[in-house]
XYZ file of C-alpha atoms in Angstrom:
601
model
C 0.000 0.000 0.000
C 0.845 3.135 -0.570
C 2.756 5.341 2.864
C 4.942 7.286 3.702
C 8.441 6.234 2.996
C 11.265 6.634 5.637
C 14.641 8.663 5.116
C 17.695 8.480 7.138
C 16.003 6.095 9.083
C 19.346 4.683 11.150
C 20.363 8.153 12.416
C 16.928 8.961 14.021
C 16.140 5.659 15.015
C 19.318 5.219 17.536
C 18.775 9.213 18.577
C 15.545 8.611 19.656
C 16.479 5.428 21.412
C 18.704 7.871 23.214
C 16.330 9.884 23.690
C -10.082 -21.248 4.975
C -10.919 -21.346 0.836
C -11.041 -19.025 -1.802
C -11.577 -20.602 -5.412
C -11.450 -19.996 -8.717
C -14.310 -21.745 -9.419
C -16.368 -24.728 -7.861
C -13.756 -26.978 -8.852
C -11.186 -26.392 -6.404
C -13.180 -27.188 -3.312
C -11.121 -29.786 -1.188
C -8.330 -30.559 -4.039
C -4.533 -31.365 -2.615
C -2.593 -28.686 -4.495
C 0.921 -29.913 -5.813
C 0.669 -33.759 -5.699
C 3.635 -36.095 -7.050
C 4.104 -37.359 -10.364
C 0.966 -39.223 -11.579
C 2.620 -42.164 -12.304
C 2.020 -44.196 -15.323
C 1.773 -47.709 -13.321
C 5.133 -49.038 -15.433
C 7.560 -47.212 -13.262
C 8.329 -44.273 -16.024
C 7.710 -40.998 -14.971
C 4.214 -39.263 -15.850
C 3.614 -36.847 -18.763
C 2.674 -34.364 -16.121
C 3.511 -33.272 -12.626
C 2.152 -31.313 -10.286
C 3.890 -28.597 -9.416
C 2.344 -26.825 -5.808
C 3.144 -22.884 -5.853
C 2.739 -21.410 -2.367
C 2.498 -17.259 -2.289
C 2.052 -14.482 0.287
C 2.495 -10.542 -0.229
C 3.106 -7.264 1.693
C 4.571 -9.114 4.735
C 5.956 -5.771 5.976
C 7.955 -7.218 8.920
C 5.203 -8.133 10.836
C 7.231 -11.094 12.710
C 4.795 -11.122 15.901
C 0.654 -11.761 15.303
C -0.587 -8.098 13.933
C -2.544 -6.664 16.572
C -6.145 -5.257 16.707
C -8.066 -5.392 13.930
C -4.933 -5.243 12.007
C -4.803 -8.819 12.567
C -7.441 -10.431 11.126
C -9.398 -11.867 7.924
C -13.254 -11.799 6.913
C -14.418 -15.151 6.591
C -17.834 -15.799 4.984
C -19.724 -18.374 6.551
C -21.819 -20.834 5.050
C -24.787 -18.955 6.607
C -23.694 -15.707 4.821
C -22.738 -14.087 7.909
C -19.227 -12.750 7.957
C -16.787 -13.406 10.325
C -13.717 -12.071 11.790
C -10.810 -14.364 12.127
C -7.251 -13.833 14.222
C -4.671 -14.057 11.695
C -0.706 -14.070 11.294
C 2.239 -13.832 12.700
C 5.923 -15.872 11.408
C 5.343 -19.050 14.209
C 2.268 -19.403 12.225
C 2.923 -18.528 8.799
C 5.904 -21.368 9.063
C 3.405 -23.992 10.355
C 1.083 -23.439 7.819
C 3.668 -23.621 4.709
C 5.344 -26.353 6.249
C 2.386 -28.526 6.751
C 1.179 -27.260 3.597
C 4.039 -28.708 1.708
C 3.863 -32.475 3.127
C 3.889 -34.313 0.682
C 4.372 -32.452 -2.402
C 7.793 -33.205 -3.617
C 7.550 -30.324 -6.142
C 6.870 -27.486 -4.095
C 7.796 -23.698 -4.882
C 7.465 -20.748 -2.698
C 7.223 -17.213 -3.874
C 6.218 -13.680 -2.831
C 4.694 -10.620 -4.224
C 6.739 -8.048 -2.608
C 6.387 -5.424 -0.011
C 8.780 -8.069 2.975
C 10.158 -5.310 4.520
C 9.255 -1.475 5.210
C 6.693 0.053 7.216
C 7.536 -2.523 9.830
C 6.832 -2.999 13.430
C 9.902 -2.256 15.958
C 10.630 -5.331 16.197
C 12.044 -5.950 12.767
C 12.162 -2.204 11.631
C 14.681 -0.893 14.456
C 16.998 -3.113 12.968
C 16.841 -2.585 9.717
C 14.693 -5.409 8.922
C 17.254 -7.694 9.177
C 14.694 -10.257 11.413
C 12.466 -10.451 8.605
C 15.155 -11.166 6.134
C 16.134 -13.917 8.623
C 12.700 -14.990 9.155
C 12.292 -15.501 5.796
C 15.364 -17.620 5.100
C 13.685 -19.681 7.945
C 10.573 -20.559 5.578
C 12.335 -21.261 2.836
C 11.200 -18.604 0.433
C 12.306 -19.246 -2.711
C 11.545 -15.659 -4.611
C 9.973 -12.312 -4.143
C 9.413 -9.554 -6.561
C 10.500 -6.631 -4.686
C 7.390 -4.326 -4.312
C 7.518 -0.081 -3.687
C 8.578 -0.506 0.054
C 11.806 -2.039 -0.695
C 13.190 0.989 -2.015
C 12.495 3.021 1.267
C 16.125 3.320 2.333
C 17.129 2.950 -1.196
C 19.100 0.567 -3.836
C 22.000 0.595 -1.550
C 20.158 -0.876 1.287
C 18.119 -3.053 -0.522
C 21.283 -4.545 -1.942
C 22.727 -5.446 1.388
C 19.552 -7.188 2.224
C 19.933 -9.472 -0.829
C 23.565 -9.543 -0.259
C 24.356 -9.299 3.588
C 26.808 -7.643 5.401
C 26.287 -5.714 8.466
C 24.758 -2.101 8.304
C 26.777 1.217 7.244
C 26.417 3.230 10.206
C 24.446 0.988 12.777
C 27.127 -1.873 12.044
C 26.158 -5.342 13.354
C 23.709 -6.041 15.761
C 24.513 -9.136 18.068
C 28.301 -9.698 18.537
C 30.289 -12.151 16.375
C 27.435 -12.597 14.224
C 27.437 -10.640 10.841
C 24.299 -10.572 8.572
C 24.326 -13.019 5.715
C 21.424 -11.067 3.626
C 18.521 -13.130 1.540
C 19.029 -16.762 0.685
C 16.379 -16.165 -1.831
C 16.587 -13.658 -5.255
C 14.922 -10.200 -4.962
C 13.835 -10.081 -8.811
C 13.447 -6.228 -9.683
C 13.131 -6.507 -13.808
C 11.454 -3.445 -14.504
C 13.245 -1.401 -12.036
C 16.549 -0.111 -14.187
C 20.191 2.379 -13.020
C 19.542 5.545 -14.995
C 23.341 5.779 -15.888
C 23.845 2.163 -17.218
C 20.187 1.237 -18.234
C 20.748 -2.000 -16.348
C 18.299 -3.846 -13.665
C 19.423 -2.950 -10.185
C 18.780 -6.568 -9.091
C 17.897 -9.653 -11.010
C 14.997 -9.554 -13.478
C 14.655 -13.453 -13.113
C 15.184 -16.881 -11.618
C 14.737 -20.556 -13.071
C 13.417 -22.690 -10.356
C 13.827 -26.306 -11.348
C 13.309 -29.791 -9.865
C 14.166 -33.493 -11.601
C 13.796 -31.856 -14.930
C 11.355 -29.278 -14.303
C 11.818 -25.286 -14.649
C 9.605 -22.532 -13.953
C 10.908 -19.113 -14.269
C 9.768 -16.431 -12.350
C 9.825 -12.893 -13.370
C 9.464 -9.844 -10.662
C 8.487 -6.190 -11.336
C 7.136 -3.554 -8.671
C 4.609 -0.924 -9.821
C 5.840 1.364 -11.922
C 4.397 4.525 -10.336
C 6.860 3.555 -7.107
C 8.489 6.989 -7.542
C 5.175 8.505 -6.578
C 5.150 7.220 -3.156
C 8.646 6.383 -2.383
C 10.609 9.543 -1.352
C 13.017 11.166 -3.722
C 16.337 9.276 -1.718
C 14.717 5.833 -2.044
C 14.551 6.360 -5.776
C 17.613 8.555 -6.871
C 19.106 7.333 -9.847
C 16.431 4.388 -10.854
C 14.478 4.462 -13.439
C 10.820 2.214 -13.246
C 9.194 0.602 -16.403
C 6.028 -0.214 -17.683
C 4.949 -3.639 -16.073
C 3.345 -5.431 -18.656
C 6.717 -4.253 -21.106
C 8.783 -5.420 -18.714
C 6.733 -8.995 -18.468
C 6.291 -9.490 -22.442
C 10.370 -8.690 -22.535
C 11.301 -11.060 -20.262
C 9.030 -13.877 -21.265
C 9.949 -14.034 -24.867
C 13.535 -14.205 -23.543
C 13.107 -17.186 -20.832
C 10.687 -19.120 -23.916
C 13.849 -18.783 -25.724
C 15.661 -20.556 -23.117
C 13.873 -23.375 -23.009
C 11.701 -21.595 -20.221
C 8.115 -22.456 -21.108
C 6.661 -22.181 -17.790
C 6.357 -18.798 -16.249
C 5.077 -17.061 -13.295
C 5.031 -13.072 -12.782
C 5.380 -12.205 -9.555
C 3.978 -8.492 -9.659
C 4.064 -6.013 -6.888
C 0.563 -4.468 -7.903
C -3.033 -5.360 -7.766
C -7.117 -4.952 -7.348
C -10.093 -4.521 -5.355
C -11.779 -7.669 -4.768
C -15.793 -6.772 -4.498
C -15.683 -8.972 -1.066
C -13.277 -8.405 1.956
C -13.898 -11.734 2.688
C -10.692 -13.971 2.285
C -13.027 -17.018 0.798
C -15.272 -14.983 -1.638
C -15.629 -16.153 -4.871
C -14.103 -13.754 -7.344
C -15.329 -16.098 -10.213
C -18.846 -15.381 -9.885
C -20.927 -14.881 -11.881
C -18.199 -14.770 -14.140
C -14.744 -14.938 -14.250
C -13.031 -12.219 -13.222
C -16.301 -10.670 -12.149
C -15.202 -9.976 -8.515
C -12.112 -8.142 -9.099
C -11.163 -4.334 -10.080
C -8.293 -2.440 -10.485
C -4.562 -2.007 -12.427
C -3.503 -5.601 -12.017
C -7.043 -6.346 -14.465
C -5.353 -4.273 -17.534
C -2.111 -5.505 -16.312
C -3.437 -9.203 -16.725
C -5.398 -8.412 -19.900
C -1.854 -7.306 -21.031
C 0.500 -9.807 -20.012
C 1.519 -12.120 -22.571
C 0.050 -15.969 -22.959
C 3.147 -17.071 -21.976
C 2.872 -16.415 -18.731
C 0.751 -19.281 -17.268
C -0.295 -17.236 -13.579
C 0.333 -14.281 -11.784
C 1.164 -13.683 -7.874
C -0.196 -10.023 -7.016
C 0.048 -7.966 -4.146
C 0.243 -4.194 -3.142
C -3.220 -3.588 -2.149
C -3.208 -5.977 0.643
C -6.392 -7.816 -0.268
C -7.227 -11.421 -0.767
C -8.641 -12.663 -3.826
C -8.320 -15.730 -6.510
C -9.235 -15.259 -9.729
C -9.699 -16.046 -13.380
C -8.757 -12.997 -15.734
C -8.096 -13.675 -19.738
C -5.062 -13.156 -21.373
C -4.818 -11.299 -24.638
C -5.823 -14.355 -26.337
C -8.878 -14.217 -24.166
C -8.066 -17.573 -22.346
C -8.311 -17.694 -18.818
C -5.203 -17.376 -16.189
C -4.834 -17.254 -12.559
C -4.468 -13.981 -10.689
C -3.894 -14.309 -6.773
C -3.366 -12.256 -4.157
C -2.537 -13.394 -0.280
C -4.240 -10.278 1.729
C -1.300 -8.795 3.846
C 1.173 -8.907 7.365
C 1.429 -13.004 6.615
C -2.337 -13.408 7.676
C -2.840 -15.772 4.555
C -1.414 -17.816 1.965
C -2.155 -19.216 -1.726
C -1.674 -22.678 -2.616
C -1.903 -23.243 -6.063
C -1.329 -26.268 -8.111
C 0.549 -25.916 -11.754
C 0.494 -29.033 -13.966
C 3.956 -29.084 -15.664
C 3.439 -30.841 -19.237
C 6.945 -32.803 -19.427
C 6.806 -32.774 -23.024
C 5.847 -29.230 -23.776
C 8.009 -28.077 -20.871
C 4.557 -25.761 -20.115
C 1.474 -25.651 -17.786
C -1.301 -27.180 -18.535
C -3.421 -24.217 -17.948
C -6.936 -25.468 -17.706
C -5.904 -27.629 -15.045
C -4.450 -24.613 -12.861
C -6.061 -24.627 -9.450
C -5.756 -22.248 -6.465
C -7.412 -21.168 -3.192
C -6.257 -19.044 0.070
C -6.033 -20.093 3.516
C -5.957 -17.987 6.558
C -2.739 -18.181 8.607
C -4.731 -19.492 11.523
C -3.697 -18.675 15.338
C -4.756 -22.232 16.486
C -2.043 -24.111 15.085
C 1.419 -24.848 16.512
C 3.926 -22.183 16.902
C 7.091 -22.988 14.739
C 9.652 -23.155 17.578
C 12.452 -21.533 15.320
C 10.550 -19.227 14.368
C 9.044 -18.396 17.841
C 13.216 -18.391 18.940
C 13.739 -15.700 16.293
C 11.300 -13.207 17.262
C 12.350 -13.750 21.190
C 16.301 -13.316 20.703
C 15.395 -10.097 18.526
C 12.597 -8.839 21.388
C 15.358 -9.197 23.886
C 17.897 -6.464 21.990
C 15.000 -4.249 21.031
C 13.215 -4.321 24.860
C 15.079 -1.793 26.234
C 12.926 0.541 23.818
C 10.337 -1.157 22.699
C 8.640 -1.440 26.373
C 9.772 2.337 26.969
C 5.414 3.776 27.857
C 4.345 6.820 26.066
C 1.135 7.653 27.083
C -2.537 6.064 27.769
C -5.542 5.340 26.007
C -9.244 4.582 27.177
C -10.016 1.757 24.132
C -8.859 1.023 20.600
C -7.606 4.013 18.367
C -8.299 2.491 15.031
C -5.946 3.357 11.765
C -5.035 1.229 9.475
C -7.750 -0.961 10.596
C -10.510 1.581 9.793
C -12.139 1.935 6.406
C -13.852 5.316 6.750
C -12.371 7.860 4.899
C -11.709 9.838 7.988
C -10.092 7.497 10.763
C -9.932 8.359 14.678
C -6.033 7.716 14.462
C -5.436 9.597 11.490
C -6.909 12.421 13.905
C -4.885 11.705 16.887
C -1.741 12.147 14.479
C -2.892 15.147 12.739
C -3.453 17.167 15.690
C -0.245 16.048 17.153
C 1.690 17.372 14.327
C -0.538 20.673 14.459
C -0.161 20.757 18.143
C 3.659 20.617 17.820
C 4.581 22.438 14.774
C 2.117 25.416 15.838
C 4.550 27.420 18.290
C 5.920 30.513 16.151
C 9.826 29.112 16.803
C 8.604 25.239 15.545
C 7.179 26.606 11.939
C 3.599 28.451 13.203
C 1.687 26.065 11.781
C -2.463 26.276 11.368
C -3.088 23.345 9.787
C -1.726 19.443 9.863
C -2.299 16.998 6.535
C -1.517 13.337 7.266
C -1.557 10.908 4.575
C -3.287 7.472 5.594
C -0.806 4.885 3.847
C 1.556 6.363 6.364
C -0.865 5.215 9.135
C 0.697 1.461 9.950
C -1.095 0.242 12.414
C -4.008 0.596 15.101
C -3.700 1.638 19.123
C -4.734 -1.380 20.604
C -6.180 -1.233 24.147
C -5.307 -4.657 25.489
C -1.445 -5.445 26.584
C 0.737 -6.096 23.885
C 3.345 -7.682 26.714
C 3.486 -6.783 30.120
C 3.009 -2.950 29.936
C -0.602 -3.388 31.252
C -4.033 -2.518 29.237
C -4.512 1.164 27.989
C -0.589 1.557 28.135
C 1.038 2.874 24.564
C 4.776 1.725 24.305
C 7.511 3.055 22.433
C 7.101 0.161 20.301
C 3.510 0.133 19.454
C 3.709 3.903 18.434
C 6.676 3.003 16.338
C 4.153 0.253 14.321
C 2.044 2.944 14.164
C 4.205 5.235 12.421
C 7.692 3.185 11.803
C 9.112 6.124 9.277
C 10.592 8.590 11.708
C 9.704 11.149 8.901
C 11.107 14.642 9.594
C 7.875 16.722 9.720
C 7.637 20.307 7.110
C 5.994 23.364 7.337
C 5.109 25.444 4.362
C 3.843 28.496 3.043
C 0.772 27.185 1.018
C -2.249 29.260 -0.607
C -5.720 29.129 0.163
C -6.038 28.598 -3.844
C -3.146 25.424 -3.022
C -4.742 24.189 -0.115
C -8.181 23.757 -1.752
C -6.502 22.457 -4.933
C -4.451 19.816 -2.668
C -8.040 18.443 -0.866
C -9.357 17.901 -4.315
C -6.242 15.620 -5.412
C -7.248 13.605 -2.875
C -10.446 11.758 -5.233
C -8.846 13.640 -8.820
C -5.836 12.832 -10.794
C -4.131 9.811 -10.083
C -5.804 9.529 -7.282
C -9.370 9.397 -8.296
C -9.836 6.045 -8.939
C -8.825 4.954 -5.880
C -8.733 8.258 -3.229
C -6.442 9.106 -0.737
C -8.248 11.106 1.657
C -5.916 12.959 4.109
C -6.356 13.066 7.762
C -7.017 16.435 8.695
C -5.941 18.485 11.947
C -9.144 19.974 14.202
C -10.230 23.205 12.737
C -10.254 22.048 9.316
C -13.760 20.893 8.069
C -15.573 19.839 4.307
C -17.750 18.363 3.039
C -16.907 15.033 0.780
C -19.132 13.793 -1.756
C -18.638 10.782 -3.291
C -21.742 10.789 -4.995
C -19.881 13.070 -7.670
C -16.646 12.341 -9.555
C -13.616 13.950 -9.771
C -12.515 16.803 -7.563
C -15.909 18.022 -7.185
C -16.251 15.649 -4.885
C -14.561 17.794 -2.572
C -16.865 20.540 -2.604
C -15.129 23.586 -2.119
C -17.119 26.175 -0.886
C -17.666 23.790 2.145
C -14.572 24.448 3.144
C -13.387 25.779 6.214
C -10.264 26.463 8.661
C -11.866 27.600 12.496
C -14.944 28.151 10.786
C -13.840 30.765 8.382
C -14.018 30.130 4.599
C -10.645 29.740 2.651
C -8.855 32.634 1.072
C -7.378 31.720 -2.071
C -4.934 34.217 -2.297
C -3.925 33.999 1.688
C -0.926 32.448 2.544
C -0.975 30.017 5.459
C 1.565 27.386 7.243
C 0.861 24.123 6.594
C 2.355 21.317 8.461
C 3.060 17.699 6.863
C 5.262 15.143 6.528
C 8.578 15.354 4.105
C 7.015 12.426 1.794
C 3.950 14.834 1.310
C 5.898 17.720 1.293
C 7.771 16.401 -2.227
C 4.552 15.993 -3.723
C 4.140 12.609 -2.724
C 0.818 10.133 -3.315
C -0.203 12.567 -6.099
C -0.317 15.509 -4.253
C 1.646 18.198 -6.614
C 0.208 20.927 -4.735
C 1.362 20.038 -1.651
C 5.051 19.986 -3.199
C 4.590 23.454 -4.348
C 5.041 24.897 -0.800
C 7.517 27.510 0.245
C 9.509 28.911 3.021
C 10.263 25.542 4.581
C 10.876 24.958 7.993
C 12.290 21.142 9.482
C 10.534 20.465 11.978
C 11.190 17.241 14.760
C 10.031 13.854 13.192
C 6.634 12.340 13.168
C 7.223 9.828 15.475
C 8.801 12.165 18.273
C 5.513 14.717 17.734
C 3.495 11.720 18.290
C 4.917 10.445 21.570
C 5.021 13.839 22.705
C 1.272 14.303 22.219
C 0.690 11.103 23.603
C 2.981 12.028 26.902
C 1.383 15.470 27.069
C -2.528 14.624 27.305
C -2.806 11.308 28.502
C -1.685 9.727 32.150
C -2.881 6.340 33.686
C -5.541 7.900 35.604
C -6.840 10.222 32.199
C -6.571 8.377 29.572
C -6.807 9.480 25.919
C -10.377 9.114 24.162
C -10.313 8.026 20.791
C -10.800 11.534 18.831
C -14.504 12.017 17.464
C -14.284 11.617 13.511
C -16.424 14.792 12.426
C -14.158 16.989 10.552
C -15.090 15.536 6.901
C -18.406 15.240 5.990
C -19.108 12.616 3.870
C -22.230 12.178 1.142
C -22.613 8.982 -0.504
């Protein structure tokens, strides 16, 4: 999903120390995915074998069970009745593939980008070297890198594939020095400016007793629009259906005829619910979005496609340009689910067999067994990042949703707002009058109950840092009223208007949202108002915000177009301070009312 990117990460980070079934159709009901060679009773190999394809997306370090809402999946019950489901978390995730993959000798595990960045503490404060770690430990084969692997940059993002211990922070637990990714980041559409070359591999050949799928990885292409400038310098991002085609023609010439793209974009499935049928009535029916021209694009070669980026769940049957079928999955988000779908390699053709392609997901269940190495990872890592993570900030009085809410305006997105008003307002800090926060950048919920032994209603160092795990350096501007109102209406126009990004406001600011227009007038401008009193366009006032939105980013141009900038402290520091400032144990902080943006539907 789209958020705010972090920059300079390692410096801040140690100064504030200091400081169930989805299917593609009625087929797939109860079918083992990825059985053995169907033998042909003389002791000769089979024509075909099944070849089981295991997938996941946007992990974004979340090593320990996501928390709050957060943390679950919508399961539809037979009754119709939807229900919500516990879900994720590494000791889990591990069981699942691992039992998954009994007894399917050709078994291949790939992911759809988006492993690291935005991460909680645990794996963010160091660099998310856990996750890397944690993956190795599942035996991850591949991963497309998505838009969040570029938040610190190619450099970075090299070491993780590589290893080596970090630049400035060094290496974290003595004697030991980080040995990167035993699996291939694949980055083929993602190309050095100066040499025109991919900054990481553009494919991998996975093969077993004679068979070979290649894999090709892109991200999306509009990464530079929510990545900040430093995690993009000097890389250049291609179409992703170009990129695809390219690299298909040149594996088929290798002998490569079986091919899945693992692409770091995707759609809106018309259900939330993990095990709705996207196939119905038709196929494809269920799903909207870029990955549906993307799919329609993508060359028959390519026999299915692993999707991610919009952290929803959803199996489905989109044509290919010769309007034949092909499967297009997605695994929801934080390691809460997981694909299994079977390929039928055609020994003689070297290619799938594509109407015998099956797939469904299945949640990431908490009532399984723990994996134990898995559960030993996350507690040697919790023990160097304790001293911190437990460190309280403030108190709340019940849940503070975010990134769990789906109203356009969200009672976190609030909370933040008005922190970064409340602390940027001072003349000396920037004399701010208005806060913008944009709600990719909004990681997590504030969850009521412990999250260890800090006690209900207590907010840790940690969970603030899920919350907002950038440690952005927070702007102020010089903005017009003619700017400001321009900026709202980016929020449902431009690139944004087929899928807004509605910003969270600071109190004071009030409209009215309409969504039963199109286009910025759904942001109806003469509703406007800042302390009650209509915008001037030709006014100048100080507008406070995040660096990423600052540059322009998410498709805000206006926003970029500010002057007279002031650096303010970082999100995350504004935030605690907000939190330490109007909140103890005995008055604990409401969850803000959500009545600043009116909405019509």
């Amino acid at each position: 999903m789209s958020a705010t990117p972090q920059k300079n990460r390692a410096t801040r980070r140690v100064l504030a120390a200091v400081a169930g079934l989805t299917t593609a159709g009625a087929l797939v009901a109860a079918m083992p995915a990825g059985a053995q060679d169907r033998g042909s009773g003389h002791g000769y190999p089979s024509r075909t074998v099944d070849v089981q394809l295991l997938s996941f997306n946007d992990l974004h370090g979340n090593l320990e069970p996501p928390a709050g809402s957060a943390g679950t999946v919508s399961e539809t019950q037979a009754d119709g009745t939807v229900k919500s489901v516990p879900a994720g978390g590494v000791e889990y995730l591990a069981t699942s593939l691992r039992t998954a993959r009994k007894g399917n000798p050709y078994s291949v595990t790939a992911a759809g980008g988006d492993m690291v960045g935005a991460s909680p503490l645990l794996s963010g404060l160091f660099h998310d070297e856990p996750t890397i770690e944690a993956l190795n430990g599942l035996d991850l084969d591949v991963t497309a890198v998505g838009n969040h692997e570029f938040d610190e940059g190619a450099t970075e993002l090299a070491r993780l594939q590589n290893g080596g211990c970090h630049p400035v922070e060094g290496c974290y637990e003595k004697g030991k020095k980080f040995r990167g990714a035993d699996f291939p980041y694949l980055a083929a559409n993602v190309t050095e400016e100066k040499t025109g070359e991919p900054v990481l591999k553009p494919y991998t050949v996975w093969k077993r007793n004679g068979v070979k799928i290649g894999f090709i990885g892109v991200t999306l292409e509009g990464t530079p629009n929510i990545v900040t400038a430093n995690g993009v310098k000097g890389l250049k991002f291609h179409d992703e259906i170009e990129t695809v085609n390219k690299y298909a023609k040149e594996l088929d010439r290798k002998g490569v005829k079986s091919i899945v793209a693992l692409i770091h974009e995707g759609g809106a499935a018309a259900s939330t619910s993990y095990n709705y049928d996207c196939d119905s009535p038709g196929a494809g029916d269920g799903i909207s979005g870029p990955i549906v021209d993307i799919a329609k694009g993508i060359t028959p070669k390519v026999d299915a496609l692993v999707t991610g980026h919009t952290h929803q769940a959803y199996v489905c049957t989109v044509p290919d340009p010769s309007g034949k079928p092909r499967m297009v999955t997605s695994a929801s988000s934080f390691g809460k689910v997981y694909t299994d779908t079977t390929l039928t390699y055609d020994r003689r053709t070297k290619d799938i067999v594509r109407t015998s392609v099956k797939s469904a997901n299945h949640v990431v269940s908490r009532d399984q067994a723990k994996a134990a190495d898995m559960t030993a990872l996350i507690a040697r890592w919790n023990t160097l990042a304790a001293p911190i993570a437990g460190r309280p900030q403030g108190f709340i009085s019940a849940d503070i949703n975010g990134r769990g809410s789906t109203a356009p305006e969200k009672p976190l997105g609030n909370l933040i707002a008005d922190a970064q008003l409340e602390g940027l307002a001072p003349a000396d800090k920037g004399g701010a009058v208005v806060a913008f926060m944009n709600p990719g950048g909004i990681r997590s919920d504030l969850v009521y109950a412990a999250s260890g032994g800090e006690g209900d209603g207590v907010v840790t160092y940690g969970e603030a840092f899920t919350v907002q795990p950038f440690t952005n350096m927070m702007n102020v501007v010089d903005l017009t009223g003619a700017q400001l109102v321009t900026a709202l209406q980016q929020q449902v126009s431009g690139s944004n208007a087929a899928s807004p990004k509605i910003l969270q406001v600071s109190k004071g600011l009030t409209y009215t949202l309409d969504l039963t227009k199109s286009g910025a007038e759904r942001v109806v401008a003469d509703t406007i108002r800042l302390n009650g009193e209509a915008i001037d366009p030709a006014k100048t006032y100080r507008v406070a915000m995040n660096e990423f939105l600052a540059g322009g980013g998410d498709g805000f141009a206006a926003l970029g177009q500010g002057t007279n900038k002031l650096v303010g402290a970082s999100d995350l520091d504004l935030f605690n301070a907000y939190l330490a400032a109007h909140s103890t144990a005995d008055a604990p902080l409401a969850p803000p009312a959500t009545d600043r943006i009116t909405i019509v539907q």
